Short mmCIF file of C-alpha atoms in Angstrom, two decimals:
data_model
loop_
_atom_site.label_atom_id
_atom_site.label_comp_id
_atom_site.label_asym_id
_atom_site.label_seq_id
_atom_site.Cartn_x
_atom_site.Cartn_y
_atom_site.Cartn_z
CA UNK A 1 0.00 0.00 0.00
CA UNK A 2 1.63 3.56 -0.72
CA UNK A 3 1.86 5.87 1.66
CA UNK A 4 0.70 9.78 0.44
CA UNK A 5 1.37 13.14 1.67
CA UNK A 6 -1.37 14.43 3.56
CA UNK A 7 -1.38 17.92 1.22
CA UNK A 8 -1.91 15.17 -1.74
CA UNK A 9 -4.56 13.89 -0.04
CA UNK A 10 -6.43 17.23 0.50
CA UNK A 11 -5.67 17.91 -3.05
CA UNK A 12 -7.36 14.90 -4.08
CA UNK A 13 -10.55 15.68 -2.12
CA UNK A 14 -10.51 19.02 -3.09
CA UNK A 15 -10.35 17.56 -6.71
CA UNK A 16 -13.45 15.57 -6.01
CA UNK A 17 -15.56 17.72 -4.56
CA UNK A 18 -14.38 21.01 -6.90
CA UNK A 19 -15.64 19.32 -10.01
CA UNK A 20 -19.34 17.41 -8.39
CA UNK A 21 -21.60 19.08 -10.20
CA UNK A 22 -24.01 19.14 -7.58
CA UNK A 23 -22.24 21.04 -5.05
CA UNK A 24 -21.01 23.48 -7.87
CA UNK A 25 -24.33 25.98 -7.68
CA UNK A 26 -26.02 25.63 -4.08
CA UNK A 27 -28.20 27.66 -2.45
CA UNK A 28 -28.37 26.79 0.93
CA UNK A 29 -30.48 28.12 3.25
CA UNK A 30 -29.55 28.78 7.31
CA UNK A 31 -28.70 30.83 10.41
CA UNK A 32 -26.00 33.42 10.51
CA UNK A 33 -23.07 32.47 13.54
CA UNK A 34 -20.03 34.06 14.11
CA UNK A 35 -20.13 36.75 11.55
CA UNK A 36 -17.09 38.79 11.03
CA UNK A 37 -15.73 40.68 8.14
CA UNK A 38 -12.15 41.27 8.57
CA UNK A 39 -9.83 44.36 7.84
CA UNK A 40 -9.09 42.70 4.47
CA UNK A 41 -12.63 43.19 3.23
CA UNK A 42 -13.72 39.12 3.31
CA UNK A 43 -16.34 38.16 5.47
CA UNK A 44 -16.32 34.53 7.48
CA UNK A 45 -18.92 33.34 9.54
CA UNK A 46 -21.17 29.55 9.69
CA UNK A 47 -24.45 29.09 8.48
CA UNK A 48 -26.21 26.30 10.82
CA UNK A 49 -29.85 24.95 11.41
CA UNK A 50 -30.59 22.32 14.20
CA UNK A 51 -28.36 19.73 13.47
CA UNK A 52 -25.41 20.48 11.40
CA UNK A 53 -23.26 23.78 10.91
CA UNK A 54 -21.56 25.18 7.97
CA UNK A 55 -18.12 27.15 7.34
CA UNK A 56 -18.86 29.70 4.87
CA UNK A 57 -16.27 32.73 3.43
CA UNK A 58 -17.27 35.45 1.12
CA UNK A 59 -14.51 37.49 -0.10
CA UNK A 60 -14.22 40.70 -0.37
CA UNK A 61 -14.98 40.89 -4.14
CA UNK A 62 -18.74 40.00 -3.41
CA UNK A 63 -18.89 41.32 0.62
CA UNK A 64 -18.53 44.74 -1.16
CA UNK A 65 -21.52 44.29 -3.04
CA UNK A 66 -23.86 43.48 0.32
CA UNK A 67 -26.69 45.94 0.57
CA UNK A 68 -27.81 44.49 3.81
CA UNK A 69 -25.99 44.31 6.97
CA UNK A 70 -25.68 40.55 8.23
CA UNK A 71 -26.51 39.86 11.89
CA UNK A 72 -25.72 36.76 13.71
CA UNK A 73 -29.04 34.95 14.63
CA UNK A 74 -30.58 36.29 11.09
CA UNK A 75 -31.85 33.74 8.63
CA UNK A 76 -30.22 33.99 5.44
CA UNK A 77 -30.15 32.05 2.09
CA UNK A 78 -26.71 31.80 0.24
CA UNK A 79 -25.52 31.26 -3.21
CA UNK A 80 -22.60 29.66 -3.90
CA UNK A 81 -20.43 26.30 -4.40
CA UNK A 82 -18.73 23.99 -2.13
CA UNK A 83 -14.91 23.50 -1.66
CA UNK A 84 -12.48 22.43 0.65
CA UNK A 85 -9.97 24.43 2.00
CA UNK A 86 -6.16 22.46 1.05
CA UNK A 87 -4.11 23.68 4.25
CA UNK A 88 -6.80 23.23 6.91
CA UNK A 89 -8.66 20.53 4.86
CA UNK A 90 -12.07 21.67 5.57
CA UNK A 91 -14.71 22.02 3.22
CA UNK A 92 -16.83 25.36 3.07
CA UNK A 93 -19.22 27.00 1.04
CA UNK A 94 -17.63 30.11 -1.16
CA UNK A 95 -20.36 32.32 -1.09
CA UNK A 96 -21.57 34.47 -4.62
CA UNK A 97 -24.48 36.34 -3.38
CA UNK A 98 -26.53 36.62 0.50
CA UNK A 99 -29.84 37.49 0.61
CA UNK A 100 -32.08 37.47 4.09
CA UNK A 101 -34.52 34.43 3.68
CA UNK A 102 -37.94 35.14 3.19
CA UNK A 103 -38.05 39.10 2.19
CA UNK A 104 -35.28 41.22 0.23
CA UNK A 105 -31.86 42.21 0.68
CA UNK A 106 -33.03 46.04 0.37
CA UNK A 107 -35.98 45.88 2.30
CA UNK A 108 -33.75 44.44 5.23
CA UNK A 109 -30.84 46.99 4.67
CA UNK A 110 -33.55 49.63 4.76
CA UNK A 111 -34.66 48.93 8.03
CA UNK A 112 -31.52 48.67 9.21
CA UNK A 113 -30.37 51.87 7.94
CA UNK A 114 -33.74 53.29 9.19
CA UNK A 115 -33.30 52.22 13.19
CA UNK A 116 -29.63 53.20 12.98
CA UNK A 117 -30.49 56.54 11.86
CA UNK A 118 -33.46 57.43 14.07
CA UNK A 119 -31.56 56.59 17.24
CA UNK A 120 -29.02 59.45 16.03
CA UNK A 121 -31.57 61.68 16.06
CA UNK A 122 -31.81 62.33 12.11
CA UNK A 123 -35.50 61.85 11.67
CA UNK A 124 -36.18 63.95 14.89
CA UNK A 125 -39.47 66.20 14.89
CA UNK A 126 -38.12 68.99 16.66
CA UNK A 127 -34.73 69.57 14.13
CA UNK A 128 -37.73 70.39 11.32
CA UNK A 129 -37.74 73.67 9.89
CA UNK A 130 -40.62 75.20 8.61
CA UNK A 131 -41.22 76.34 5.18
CA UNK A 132 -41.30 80.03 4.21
CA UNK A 133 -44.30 81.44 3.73
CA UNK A 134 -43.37 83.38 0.39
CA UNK A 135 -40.21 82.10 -1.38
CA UNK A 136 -38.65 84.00 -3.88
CA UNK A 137 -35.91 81.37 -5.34
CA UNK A 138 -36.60 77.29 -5.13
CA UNK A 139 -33.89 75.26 -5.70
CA UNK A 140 -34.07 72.18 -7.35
CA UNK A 141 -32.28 68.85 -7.30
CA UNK A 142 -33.33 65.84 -9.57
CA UNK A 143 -32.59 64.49 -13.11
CA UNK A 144 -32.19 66.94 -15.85
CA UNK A 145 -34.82 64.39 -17.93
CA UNK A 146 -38.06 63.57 -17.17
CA UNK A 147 -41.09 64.98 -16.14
CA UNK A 148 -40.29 65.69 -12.42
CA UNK A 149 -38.49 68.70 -13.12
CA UNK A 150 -41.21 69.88 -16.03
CA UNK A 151 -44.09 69.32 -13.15
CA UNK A 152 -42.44 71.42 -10.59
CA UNK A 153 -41.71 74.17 -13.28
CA UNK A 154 -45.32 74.50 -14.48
CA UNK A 155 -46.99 73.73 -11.20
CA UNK A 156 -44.50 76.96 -9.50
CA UNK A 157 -45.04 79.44 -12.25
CA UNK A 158 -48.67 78.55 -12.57
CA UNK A 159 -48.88 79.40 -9.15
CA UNK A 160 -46.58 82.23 -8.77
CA UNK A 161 -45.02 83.55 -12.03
CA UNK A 162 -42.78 85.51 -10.23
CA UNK A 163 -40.78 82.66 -8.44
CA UNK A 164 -37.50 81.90 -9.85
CA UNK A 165 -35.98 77.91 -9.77
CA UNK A 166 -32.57 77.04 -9.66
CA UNK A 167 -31.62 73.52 -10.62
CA UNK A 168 -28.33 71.46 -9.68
CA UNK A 169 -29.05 67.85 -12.43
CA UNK A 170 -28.35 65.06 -10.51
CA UNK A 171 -28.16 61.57 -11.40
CA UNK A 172 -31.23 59.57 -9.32
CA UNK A 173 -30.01 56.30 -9.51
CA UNK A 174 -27.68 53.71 -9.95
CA UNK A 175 -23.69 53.86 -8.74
CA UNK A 176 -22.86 57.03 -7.70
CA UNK A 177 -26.29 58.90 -7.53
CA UNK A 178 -26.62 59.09 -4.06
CA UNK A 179 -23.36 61.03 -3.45
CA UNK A 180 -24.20 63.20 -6.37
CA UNK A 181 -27.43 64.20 -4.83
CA UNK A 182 -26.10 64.92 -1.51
CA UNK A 183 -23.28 67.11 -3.10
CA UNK A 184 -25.90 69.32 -4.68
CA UNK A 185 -27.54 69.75 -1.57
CA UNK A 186 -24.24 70.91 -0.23
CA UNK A 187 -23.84 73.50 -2.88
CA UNK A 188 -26.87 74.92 -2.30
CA UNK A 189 -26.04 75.69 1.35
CA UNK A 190 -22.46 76.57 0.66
CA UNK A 191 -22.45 78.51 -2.56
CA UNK A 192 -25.99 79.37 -4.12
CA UNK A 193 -28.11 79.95 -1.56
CA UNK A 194 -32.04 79.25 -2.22
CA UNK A 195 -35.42 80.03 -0.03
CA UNK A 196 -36.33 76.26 -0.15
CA UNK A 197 -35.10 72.64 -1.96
CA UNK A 198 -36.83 70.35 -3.78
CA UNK A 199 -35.12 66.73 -3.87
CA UNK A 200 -36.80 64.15 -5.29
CA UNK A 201 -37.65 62.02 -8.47
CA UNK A 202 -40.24 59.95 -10.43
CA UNK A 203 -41.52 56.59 -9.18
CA UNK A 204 -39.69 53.10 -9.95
CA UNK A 205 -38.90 50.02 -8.19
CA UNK A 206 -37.35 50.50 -4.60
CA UNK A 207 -33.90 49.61 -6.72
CA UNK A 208 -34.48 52.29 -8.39
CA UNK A 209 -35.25 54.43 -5.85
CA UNK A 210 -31.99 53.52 -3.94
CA UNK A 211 -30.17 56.59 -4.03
CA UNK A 212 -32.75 58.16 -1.42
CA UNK A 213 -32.21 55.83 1.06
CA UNK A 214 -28.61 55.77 1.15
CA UNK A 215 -26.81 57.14 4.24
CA UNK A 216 -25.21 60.23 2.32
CA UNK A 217 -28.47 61.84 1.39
CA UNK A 218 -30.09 61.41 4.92
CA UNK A 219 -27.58 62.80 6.38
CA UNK A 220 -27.14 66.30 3.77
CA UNK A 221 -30.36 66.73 4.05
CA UNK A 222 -30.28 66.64 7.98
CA UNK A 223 -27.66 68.59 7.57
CA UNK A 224 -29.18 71.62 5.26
CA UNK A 225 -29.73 75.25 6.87
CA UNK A 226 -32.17 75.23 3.88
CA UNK A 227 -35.80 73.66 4.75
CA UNK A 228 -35.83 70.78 2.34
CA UNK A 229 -39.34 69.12 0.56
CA UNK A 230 -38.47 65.67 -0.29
CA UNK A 231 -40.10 64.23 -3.26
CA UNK A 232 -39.64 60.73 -3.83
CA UNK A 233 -41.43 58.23 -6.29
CA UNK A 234 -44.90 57.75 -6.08
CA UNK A 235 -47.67 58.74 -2.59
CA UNK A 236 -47.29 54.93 -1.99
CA UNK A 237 -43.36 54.96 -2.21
CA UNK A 238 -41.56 56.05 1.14
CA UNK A 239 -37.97 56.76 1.82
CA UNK A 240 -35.41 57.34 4.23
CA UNK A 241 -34.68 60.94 2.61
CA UNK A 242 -38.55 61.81 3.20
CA UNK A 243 -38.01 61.00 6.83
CA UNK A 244 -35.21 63.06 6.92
CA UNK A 245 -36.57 66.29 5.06
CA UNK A 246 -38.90 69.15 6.75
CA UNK A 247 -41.79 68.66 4.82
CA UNK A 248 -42.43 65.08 2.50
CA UNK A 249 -44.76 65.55 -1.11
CA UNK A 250 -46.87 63.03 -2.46
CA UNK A 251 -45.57 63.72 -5.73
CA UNK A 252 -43.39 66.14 -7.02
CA UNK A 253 -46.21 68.51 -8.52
CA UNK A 254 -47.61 68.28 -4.89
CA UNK A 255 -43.82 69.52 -3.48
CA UNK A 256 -44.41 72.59 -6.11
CA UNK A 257 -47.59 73.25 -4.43
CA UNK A 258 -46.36 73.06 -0.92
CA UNK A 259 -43.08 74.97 -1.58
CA UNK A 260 -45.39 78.31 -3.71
CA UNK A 261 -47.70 79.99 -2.75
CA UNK A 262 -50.68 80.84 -5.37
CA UNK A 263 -50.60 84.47 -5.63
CA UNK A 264 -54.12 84.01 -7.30
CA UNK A 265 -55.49 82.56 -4.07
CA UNK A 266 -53.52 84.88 -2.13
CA UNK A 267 -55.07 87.72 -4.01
CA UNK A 268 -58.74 86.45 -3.64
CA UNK A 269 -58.37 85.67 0.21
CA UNK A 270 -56.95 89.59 0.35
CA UNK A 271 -59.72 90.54 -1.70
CA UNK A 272 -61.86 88.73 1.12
CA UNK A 273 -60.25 90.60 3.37
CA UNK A 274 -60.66 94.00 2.02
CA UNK A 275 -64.42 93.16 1.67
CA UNK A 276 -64.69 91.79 5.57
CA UNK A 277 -62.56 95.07 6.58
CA UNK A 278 -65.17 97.63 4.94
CA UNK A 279 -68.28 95.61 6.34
CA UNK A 280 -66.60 95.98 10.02
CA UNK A 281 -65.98 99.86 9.21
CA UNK A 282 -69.68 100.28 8.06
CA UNK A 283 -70.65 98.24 11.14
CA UNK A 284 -69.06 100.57 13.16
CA UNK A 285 -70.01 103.60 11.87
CA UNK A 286 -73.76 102.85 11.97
CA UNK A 287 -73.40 101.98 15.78
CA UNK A 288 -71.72 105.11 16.26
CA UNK A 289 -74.55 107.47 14.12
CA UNK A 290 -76.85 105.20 16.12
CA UNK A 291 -75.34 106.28 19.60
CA UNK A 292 -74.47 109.78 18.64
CA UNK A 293 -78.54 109.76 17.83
CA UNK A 294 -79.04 108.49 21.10
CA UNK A 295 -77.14 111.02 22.97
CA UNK A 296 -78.24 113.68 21.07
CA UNK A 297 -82.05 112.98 22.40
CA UNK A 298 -80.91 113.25 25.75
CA UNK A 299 -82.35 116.09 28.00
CA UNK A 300 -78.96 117.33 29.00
CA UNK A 301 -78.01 117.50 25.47
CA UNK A 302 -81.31 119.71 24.62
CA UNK A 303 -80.82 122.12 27.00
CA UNK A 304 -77.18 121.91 28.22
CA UNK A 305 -77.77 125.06 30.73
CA UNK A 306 -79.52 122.21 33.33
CA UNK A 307 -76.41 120.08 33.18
CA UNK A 308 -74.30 122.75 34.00
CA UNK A 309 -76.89 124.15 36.60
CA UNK A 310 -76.64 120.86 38.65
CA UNK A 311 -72.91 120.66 38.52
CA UNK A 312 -73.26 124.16 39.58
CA UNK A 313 -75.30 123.75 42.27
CA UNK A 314 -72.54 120.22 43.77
CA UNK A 315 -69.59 122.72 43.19
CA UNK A 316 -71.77 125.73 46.03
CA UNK A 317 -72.50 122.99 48.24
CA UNK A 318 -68.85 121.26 47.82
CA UNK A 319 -66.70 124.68 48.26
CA UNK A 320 -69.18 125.29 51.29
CA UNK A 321 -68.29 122.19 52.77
CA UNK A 322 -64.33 123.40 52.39
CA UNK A 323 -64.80 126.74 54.24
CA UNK A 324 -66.60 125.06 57.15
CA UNK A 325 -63.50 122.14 57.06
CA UNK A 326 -61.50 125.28 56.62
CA UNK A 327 -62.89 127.35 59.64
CA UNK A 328 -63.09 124.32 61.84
CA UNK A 329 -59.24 123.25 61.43
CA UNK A 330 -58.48 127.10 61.91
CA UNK A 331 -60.58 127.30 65.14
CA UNK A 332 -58.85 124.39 66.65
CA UNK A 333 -55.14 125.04 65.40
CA UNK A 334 -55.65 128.68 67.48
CA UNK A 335 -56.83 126.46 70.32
CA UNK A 336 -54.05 124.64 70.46
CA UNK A 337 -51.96 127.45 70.18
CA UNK A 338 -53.09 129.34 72.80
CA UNK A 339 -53.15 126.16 74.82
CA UNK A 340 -49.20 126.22 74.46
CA UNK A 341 -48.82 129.63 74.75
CA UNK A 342 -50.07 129.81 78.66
CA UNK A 343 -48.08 126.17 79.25
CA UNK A 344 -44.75 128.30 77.70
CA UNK A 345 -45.88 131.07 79.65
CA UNK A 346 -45.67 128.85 83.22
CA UNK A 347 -42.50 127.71 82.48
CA UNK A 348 -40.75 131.32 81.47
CA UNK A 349 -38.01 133.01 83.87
CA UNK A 350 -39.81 135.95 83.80
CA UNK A 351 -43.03 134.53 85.39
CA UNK A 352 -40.70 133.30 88.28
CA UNK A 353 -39.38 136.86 88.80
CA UNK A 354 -42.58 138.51 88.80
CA UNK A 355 -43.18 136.38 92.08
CA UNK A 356 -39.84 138.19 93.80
CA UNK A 357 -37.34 136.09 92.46
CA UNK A 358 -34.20 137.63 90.90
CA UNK A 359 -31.40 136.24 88.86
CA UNK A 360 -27.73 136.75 89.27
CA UNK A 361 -25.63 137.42 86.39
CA UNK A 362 -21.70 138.55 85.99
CA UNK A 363 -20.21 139.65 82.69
CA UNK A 364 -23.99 139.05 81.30
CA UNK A 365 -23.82 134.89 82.02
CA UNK A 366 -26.18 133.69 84.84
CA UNK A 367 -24.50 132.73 88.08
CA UNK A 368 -26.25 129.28 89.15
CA UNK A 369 -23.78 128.45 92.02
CA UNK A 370 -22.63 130.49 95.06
CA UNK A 371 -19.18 128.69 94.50
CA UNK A 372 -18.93 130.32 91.35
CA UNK A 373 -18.81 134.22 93.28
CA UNK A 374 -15.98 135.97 95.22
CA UNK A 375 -15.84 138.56 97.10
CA UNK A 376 -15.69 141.72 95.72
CA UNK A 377 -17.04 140.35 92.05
CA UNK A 378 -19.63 142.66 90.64
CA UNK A 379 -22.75 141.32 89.62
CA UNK A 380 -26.32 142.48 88.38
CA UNK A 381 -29.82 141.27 90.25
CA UNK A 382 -31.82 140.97 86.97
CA UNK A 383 -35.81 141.68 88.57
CA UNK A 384 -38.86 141.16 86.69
CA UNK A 385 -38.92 145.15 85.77
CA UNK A 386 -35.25 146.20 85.59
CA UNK A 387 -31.79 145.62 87.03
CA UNK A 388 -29.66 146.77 89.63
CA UNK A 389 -25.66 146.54 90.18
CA UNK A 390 -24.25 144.88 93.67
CA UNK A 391 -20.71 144.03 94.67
CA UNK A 392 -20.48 140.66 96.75
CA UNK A 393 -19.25 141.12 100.46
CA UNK A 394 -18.81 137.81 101.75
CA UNK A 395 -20.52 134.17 100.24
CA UNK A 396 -21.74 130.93 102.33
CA UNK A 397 -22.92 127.71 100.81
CA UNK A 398 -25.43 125.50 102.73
CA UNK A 399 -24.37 122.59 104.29
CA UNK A 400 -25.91 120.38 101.71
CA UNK A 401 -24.60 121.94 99.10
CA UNK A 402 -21.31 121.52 100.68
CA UNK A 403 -21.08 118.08 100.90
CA UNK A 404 -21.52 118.33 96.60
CA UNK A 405 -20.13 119.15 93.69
#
């Protein structure tokens, strides 16, 4: 019996199970495990179900292409063909295409796209901006062709001839659309600034409608200054960028509509108006004839003389009320006055000295104290009536007032 090397033997196999027709185009359908793409772009990970598991590798050539992002647990149906793998000798599937099992790659990597986005905020309420009541320039960004930009042409000058557009022509789908389309919403925040955007395009498949729910356009239109009208597809088609924008449009003659004003309905309402205003003034003025009619009836107003004759007679009876006030404060200030006087009056020096009492003064100050005198000072007895001049001979203090100072 020969002996072989064991890479011959892996060769062999892989030989055998390379060129099985059978196992050459399989679609296999299982559970994501162990999903990982690696810094060199290909992805590994093991499709299982509840009895056997699968190694599976996708390289980076077709990983690129995955519009969906795989997550472990997720049911998943791959395309590929069976090989084995010479230096480990393993067999695994090489996997072409992925698709989630049971509903489409794109619907998946929309939803995904969708939660990942709302939890950042982008689809907020409260970061909406409202539209401007009377635009002067719209700008515009879809596809040079087709009728979208023809609708919102005739739909804005129908309504307002005045309004001017500004385009940016944007490719709205396939490879390379969706960062076109978020570039011209860039430029016109940066360089040509507008009143209000329009993005949007016709209807289509939801491939076709791709490029408005890629990440780049959610995000530039979160990010416009500019309040943006998204106009995607069809009323029944929805995407990511009409979550995003300030206002969504059923169509994109109904994003005309919301972004212009009709100047004829504008007119008519202020025509409205003018007729409501001079209604109110007429209103007004008959309820004022009417009242002026009124007054005019009034007895007063017939013969004014009794008006003034009653006010006449409250403004005797009122200044008679003031003198009285008057006369009684008066009476009773004097009162009180006098009242003071004879208290004052008790209390002067001179009362005191009309009872005998005289007051001793040298150099013109009051003596109070016989401590204060010598003898032989002069000093004047000041009497009620007059004064008289006395020299002091001698000076005694009482015992009482000896003991203090």
């Amino acid at each position: 019996m020969a002996i072989h090397e064991v890479s011959d033997v892996n060769r062999y196999i892989k030989g055998l199970v390379g060129n099985a027709p059978p196992l050459r185009h399989l679609m296999v359908r299982g559970e994501l495990s162990n999903f990982k793409i690696y810094a060199s772009g290909h992805a590994y990970f093991t499709l299982k179900d509840a009895a056997s598991q699968l190694k599976c590798v996708m390289f980076r050539s077709r990983a690129g292409y995955l519009r969906f992002r795989p997550e472990n647990g997720q049911a998943v149906i791959a395309s590929g063909r069976i090989d084995v793998y010479e230096r480990d000798g393993v067999y695994q599937l090489y996997v072409d295409s992925l698709a989630p099992a049971g509903q489409g790659d794109l619907a998946v990597a929309f939803e995904q796209l969708k939660a990942r986005l709302a939890a950042e905020g982008l689809f907020d309420e409260a970061h909406k901006q409202p539209l401007p009541a009377f635009p002067r320039t719209i700008g515009v960004v879809t596809s040079i062709s087709g009728a979208v930009l023809r609708d919102i042409y005739h739909v804005s000058k129908r309504r307002n001839p005045a309004v001017q557009l500004a385009l940016v022509p944007v490719q709205v789908q396939g490879e390379g659309a969706a960062e076109e389309i978020a570039s011209a919403i860039r430029f016109f925040n940066e360089q040509y600034s507008v009143d209000v955007l329009i993005v949007g395009r016709g209807g289509g498949s939801m491939e076709d409608l791709w490029a408005f729910n890629e990440e780049p356009v959610v995000r530039a239109i979160y990010a416009s200054r500019i309040p943006v009208i998204s106009a995607v597809g069809h009323e029944t088609d929805v995407s990511l960028a009409d979550a995003a924008a300030d206002v969504r449009a059923a169509t994109p003659s109904q994003a005309a509509e919301l972004a212009v004003p009709d100047t004829r309905a504008l007119a008519r309402e202020v025509d409205g108006l003018v007729i409501r205003l001079r209604q109110a003034a007429a209103r007004s003025i008959e309820q004022k004839r009417a009242l002026l009619a009124r007054l005019v009836e009034r007895p007063s107003f017939q013969q004014p003389a009794t008006l003034l004759a009653d006010r006449q007679q409250t403004l005797d009876r009122l200044v008679e009320r003031f003198h009285l006030a008057a006369k009684a404060r008066v009476s009773e200030k004097r009162q009180a006055y006098e009242k003071a006087a004879e208290s004052l009056e008790l209390l002067s020096p001179i009362h005191v000295l009309r009872r005998g009492y005289a007051v001793v003064e040298r150099a013109g100050q009051a003596v109070p104290r016989v401590k204060l005198l010598a003898r032989g000072d002069m000093v004047a007895l000041r009497f009620a009536d007059g004064t008289a001049e006395a020299e002091v001979r001698a000076t005694s203090r009482a015992a009482d007032a000896a003991e203090t100072k």
